[in-house]
Amino acid sequence: GTETTARPTTTATATTDSTAAPGTTAPPETPTTAGGDLPGDVPGEVPGVAARTGGSSGEVAVEWNPADGATGYRVLRAGAPAGPFEVAADFDVTTGSVTAADGVVNIWSAQHSYVPDRGEPLAGPDTSPWFEYVDVGTGERCYQVLAHNAAGAGPASGVVCGSPP
């Protein structure tokens, strides 16, 4: 399989509206402040996003580091780097709630398994130093990750792509 971890030089504009149904995209939000440093700020861009071959069953894994001010993450998926991107997963790191599309086989961190849900409620916010998302399918798949909180969604990460073995 192939892996791509380099970020493009242009900023992607695909974001999702937290009120939209899963699998839909909305126009980019225009926050007044970004970075998650102050109450009411949307989170900053998700750092360290990388895609790699997952397992031998058509899996691709996407990993990232936490974004400042994030209370949840949304993983966008497409069949090509230019999209169109759709919401594949959305999960909250304060409650453990998750919505995942078909083909998503795992979302986890050092502290919690979101998919498959093992019925373990979060005792407190998930402050893991990393998060991982795994899905199964055929061919190249491309991803963007964005962080969100009550103030809205931060900017989408650069596009990363991977192919199963």
mmCIF file of C-alpha atoms in Angstrom:
data_model
loop_
_atom_site.group_PDB
_atom_site.id
_atom_site.type_symbol
_atom_site.label_atom_id
_atom_site.label_comp_id
_atom_site.label_asym_id
_atom_site.label_seq_id
_atom_site.Cartn_x
_atom_site.Cartn_y
_atom_site.Cartn_z
ATOM 1 C CA GLY A 1 0.000 0.000 0.000
ATOM 2 C CA THR A 2 1.051 3.592 -0.239
ATOM 3 C CA GLU A 3 1.176 6.258 2.410
ATOM 4 C CA THR A 4 1.120 10.010 2.170
ATOM 5 C CA THR A 5 1.754 12.265 5.130
ATOM 6 C CA ALA A 6 2.800 15.521 3.476
ATOM 7 C CA ARG A 7 0.380 18.395 3.732
ATOM 8 C CA PRO A 8 -0.543 20.337 0.618
ATOM 9 C CA THR A 9 0.570 23.935 0.307
ATOM 10 C CA THR A 10 -3.007 25.168 -0.005
ATOM 11 C CA THR A 11 -5.541 25.131 2.786
ATOM 12 C CA ALA A 12 -8.529 22.869 2.305
ATOM 13 C CA THR A 13 -11.898 24.557 2.679
ATOM 14 C CA ALA A 14 -14.123 21.562 3.338
ATOM 15 C CA THR A 15 -15.668 21.827 6.771
ATOM 16 C CA THR A 16 -18.790 20.422 8.182
ATOM 17 C CA ASP A 17 -21.653 21.987 10.017
ATOM 18 C CA SER A 18 -22.161 20.339 13.400
ATOM 19 C CA THR A 19 -25.906 20.610 12.822
ATOM 20 C CA ALA A 20 -25.747 18.885 9.422
ATOM 21 C CA ALA A 21 -26.557 15.215 9.085
ATOM 22 C CA PRO A 22 -23.572 12.844 8.951
ATOM 23 C CA GLY A 23 -22.281 12.454 5.423
ATOM 24 C CA THR A 24 -23.034 16.041 4.415
ATOM 25 C CA THR A 25 -20.778 19.048 4.142
ATOM 26 C CA ALA A 26 -21.527 22.701 4.656
ATOM 27 C CA PRO A 27 -19.803 25.944 3.628
ATOM 28 C CA PRO A 28 -16.747 26.845 5.709
ATOM 29 C CA GLU A 29 -17.434 28.555 8.975
ATOM 30 C CA THR A 30 -15.866 31.976 9.514
ATOM 31 C CA PRO A 31 -14.741 32.116 13.140
ATOM 32 C CA THR A 32 -13.734 35.410 14.698
ATOM 33 C CA THR A 33 -10.924 33.756 16.634
ATOM 34 C CA ALA A 34 -9.264 30.393 16.231
ATOM 35 C CA GLY A 35 -6.818 28.405 18.263
ATOM 36 C CA GLY A 36 -8.759 27.258 21.295
ATOM 37 C CA ASP A 37 -6.731 29.382 23.722
ATOM 38 C CA LEU A 38 -9.627 31.441 25.081
ATOM 39 C CA PRO A 39 -13.125 30.380 26.125
ATOM 40 C CA GLY A 40 -15.382 30.783 23.115
ATOM 41 C CA ASP A 41 -12.587 30.165 20.595
ATOM 42 C CA VAL A 42 -12.945 27.436 18.029
ATOM 43 C CA PRO A 43 -10.084 24.905 18.157
ATOM 44 C CA GLY A 44 -6.987 25.333 16.033
ATOM 45 C CA GLU A 45 -5.968 23.044 13.187
ATOM 46 C CA VAL A 46 -5.448 19.409 14.182
ATOM 47 C CA PRO A 47 -1.685 18.746 14.316
ATOM 48 C CA GLY A 48 0.263 15.691 13.186
ATOM 49 C CA VAL A 49 -2.360 14.167 10.871
ATOM 50 C CA ALA A 50 -0.927 11.161 8.992
ATOM 51 C CA ALA A 51 -2.385 8.209 7.069
ATOM 52 C CA ARG A 52 -0.871 4.748 6.783
ATOM 53 C CA THR A 53 -1.749 1.212 5.786
ATOM 54 C CA GLY A 54 -3.780 -0.327 8.607
ATOM 55 C CA GLY A 55 -3.942 -4.109 8.408
ATOM 56 C CA SER A 56 -4.218 -6.794 5.791
ATOM 57 C CA SER A 57 -8.006 -6.510 5.423
ATOM 58 C CA GLY A 58 -8.201 -3.314 3.369
ATOM 59 C CA GLU A 59 -7.605 -1.014 6.306
ATOM 60 C CA VAL A 60 -6.232 2.527 6.300
ATOM 61 C CA ALA A 61 -5.380 4.227 9.594
ATOM 62 C CA VAL A 62 -5.324 7.956 10.294
ATOM 63 C CA GLU A 63 -3.497 9.275 13.341
ATOM 64 C CA TRP A 64 -3.323 12.755 14.857
ATOM 65 C CA ASN A 65 -2.381 14.711 17.950
ATOM 66 C CA PRO A 66 -4.889 16.662 20.038
ATOM 67 C CA ALA A 67 -5.862 20.200 19.040
ATOM 68 C CA ASP A 68 -5.976 22.940 21.669
ATOM 69 C CA GLY A 69 -9.515 23.585 22.857
ATOM 70 C CA ALA A 70 -11.061 20.534 21.136
ATOM 71 C CA THR A 71 -13.939 18.659 22.735
ATOM 72 C CA GLY A 72 -14.402 16.436 19.673
ATOM 73 C CA TYR A 73 -13.084 15.456 16.268
ATOM 74 C CA ARG A 74 -14.644 14.940 12.865
ATOM 75 C CA VAL A 75 -12.972 12.710 10.272
ATOM 76 C CA LEU A 76 -13.826 13.508 6.652
ATOM 77 C CA ARG A 77 -13.282 10.827 3.971
ATOM 78 C CA ALA A 78 -13.074 10.914 0.152
ATOM 79 C CA GLY A 79 -11.974 8.640 -2.683
ATOM 80 C CA ALA A 80 -9.551 11.245 -4.087
ATOM 81 C CA PRO A 81 -7.438 14.110 -2.700
ATOM 82 C CA ALA A 82 -9.748 16.756 -4.200
ATOM 83 C CA GLY A 83 -12.865 15.175 -2.660
ATOM 84 C CA PRO A 84 -15.747 15.439 -2.326
ATOM 85 C CA PHE A 85 -15.320 14.782 1.395
ATOM 86 C CA GLU A 86 -18.064 13.351 3.586
ATOM 87 C CA VAL A 87 -18.229 12.885 7.349
ATOM 88 C CA ALA A 88 -17.013 9.389 8.219
ATOM 89 C CA ALA A 89 -16.888 9.830 11.988
ATOM 90 C CA ASP A 90 -17.641 12.422 14.637
ATOM 91 C CA PHE A 91 -16.841 11.831 18.285
ATOM 92 C CA ASP A 92 -16.811 13.748 21.546
ATOM 93 C CA VAL A 93 -13.786 13.383 23.839
ATOM 94 C CA THR A 94 -15.703 14.649 26.881
ATOM 95 C CA THR A 95 -18.692 12.278 26.726
ATOM 96 C CA GLY A 96 -17.480 9.400 24.532
ATOM 97 C CA SER A 97 -20.430 9.733 22.144
ATOM 98 C CA VAL A 98 -19.678 8.776 18.556
ATOM 99 C CA THR A 99 -21.323 8.655 15.137
ATOM 100 C CA ALA A 100 -19.527 6.546 12.525
ATOM 101 C CA ALA A 101 -20.246 5.657 8.895
ATOM 102 C CA ASP A 102 -20.127 2.174 7.401
ATOM 103 C CA GLY A 103 -16.612 0.816 7.132
ATOM 104 C CA VAL A 104 -15.268 2.554 10.265
ATOM 105 C CA VAL A 105 -13.854 -0.282 12.328
ATOM 106 C CA ASN A 106 -11.944 1.525 15.073
ATOM 107 C CA ILE A 107 -11.536 4.909 16.718
ATOM 108 C CA TRP A 108 -9.409 4.934 19.800
ATOM 109 C CA SER A 109 -6.862 6.767 21.917
ATOM 110 C CA ALA A 110 -4.497 5.918 24.732
ATOM 111 C CA GLN A 111 -7.459 6.303 27.118
ATOM 112 C CA HIS A 112 -10.603 5.142 25.342
ATOM 113 C CA SER A 113 -12.098 2.986 22.587
ATOM 114 C CA TYR A 114 -14.853 4.920 20.792
ATOM 115 C CA VAL A 115 -15.474 2.307 18.046
ATOM 116 C CA PRO A 116 -16.120 -0.426 18.817
ATOM 117 C CA ASP A 117 -17.955 0.953 21.821
ATOM 118 C CA ARG A 118 -17.049 -1.258 24.740
ATOM 119 C CA GLY A 119 -19.598 0.387 27.023
ATOM 120 C CA GLU A 120 -16.903 2.125 29.031
ATOM 121 C CA PRO A 121 -18.100 5.659 29.799
ATOM 122 C CA LEU A 122 -15.514 8.390 30.004
ATOM 123 C CA ALA A 123 -14.723 9.230 33.626
ATOM 124 C CA GLY A 124 -13.395 12.603 32.468
ATOM 125 C CA PRO A 125 -12.199 14.295 29.299
ATOM 126 C CA ASP A 126 -9.947 12.164 27.078
ATOM 127 C CA THR A 127 -6.597 13.944 27.267
ATOM 128 C CA SER A 128 -4.679 11.365 25.233
ATOM 129 C CA PRO A 129 -1.532 12.457 23.396
ATOM 130 C CA TRP A 130 -2.842 10.786 20.182
ATOM 131 C CA PHE A 131 -5.986 9.550 18.438
ATOM 132 C CA GLU A 132 -6.408 6.915 15.727
ATOM 133 C CA TYR A 133 -9.188 6.183 13.255
ATOM 134 C CA VAL A 134 -9.302 3.002 11.107
ATOM 135 C CA ASP A 135 -11.623 2.149 8.241
ATOM 136 C CA VAL A 136 -11.845 -0.643 5.712
ATOM 137 C CA GLY A 137 -12.516 -0.426 1.993
ATOM 138 C CA THR A 138 -10.878 -0.706 -1.393
ATOM 139 C CA GLY A 139 -8.543 1.656 -3.209
ATOM 140 C CA GLU A 140 -7.000 4.934 -2.133
ATOM 141 C CA ARG A 141 -8.866 6.908 0.515
ATOM 142 C CA CYS A 142 -8.143 10.475 1.538
ATOM 143 C CA TYR A 143 -8.921 12.180 4.830
ATOM 144 C CA GLN A 144 -9.099 15.475 6.641
ATOM 145 C CA VAL A 145 -9.566 15.849 10.395
ATOM 146 C CA LEU A 146 -11.043 18.836 12.147
ATOM 147 C CA ALA A 147 -11.493 19.635 15.804
ATOM 148 C CA HIS A 148 -14.648 21.155 17.234
ATOM 149 C CA ASN A 149 -16.093 22.485 20.469
ATOM 150 C CA ALA A 150 -19.165 24.443 21.561
ATOM 151 C CA ALA A 151 -17.897 27.533 19.679
ATOM 152 C CA GLY A 152 -17.735 25.644 16.357
ATOM 153 C CA ALA A 153 -15.340 23.761 14.127
ATOM 154 C CA GLY A 154 -11.725 24.678 13.550
ATOM 155 C CA PRO A 155 -10.042 24.521 10.151
ATOM 156 C CA ALA A 156 -9.761 21.176 8.375
ATOM 157 C CA SER A 157 -6.310 19.599 8.388
ATOM 158 C CA GLY A 158 -4.351 19.114 5.229
ATOM 159 C CA VAL A 159 -5.409 16.136 3.103
ATOM 160 C CA VAL A 160 -3.682 12.810 3.806
ATOM 161 C CA CYS A 161 -4.208 9.681 1.705
ATOM 162 C CA GLY A 162 -3.537 5.987 2.119
ATOM 163 C CA SER A 163 -4.200 2.730 0.348
ATOM 164 C CA PRO A 164 -4.762 -0.720 1.814
ATOM 165 C CA PRO A 165 -2.086 -3.346 1.243
#
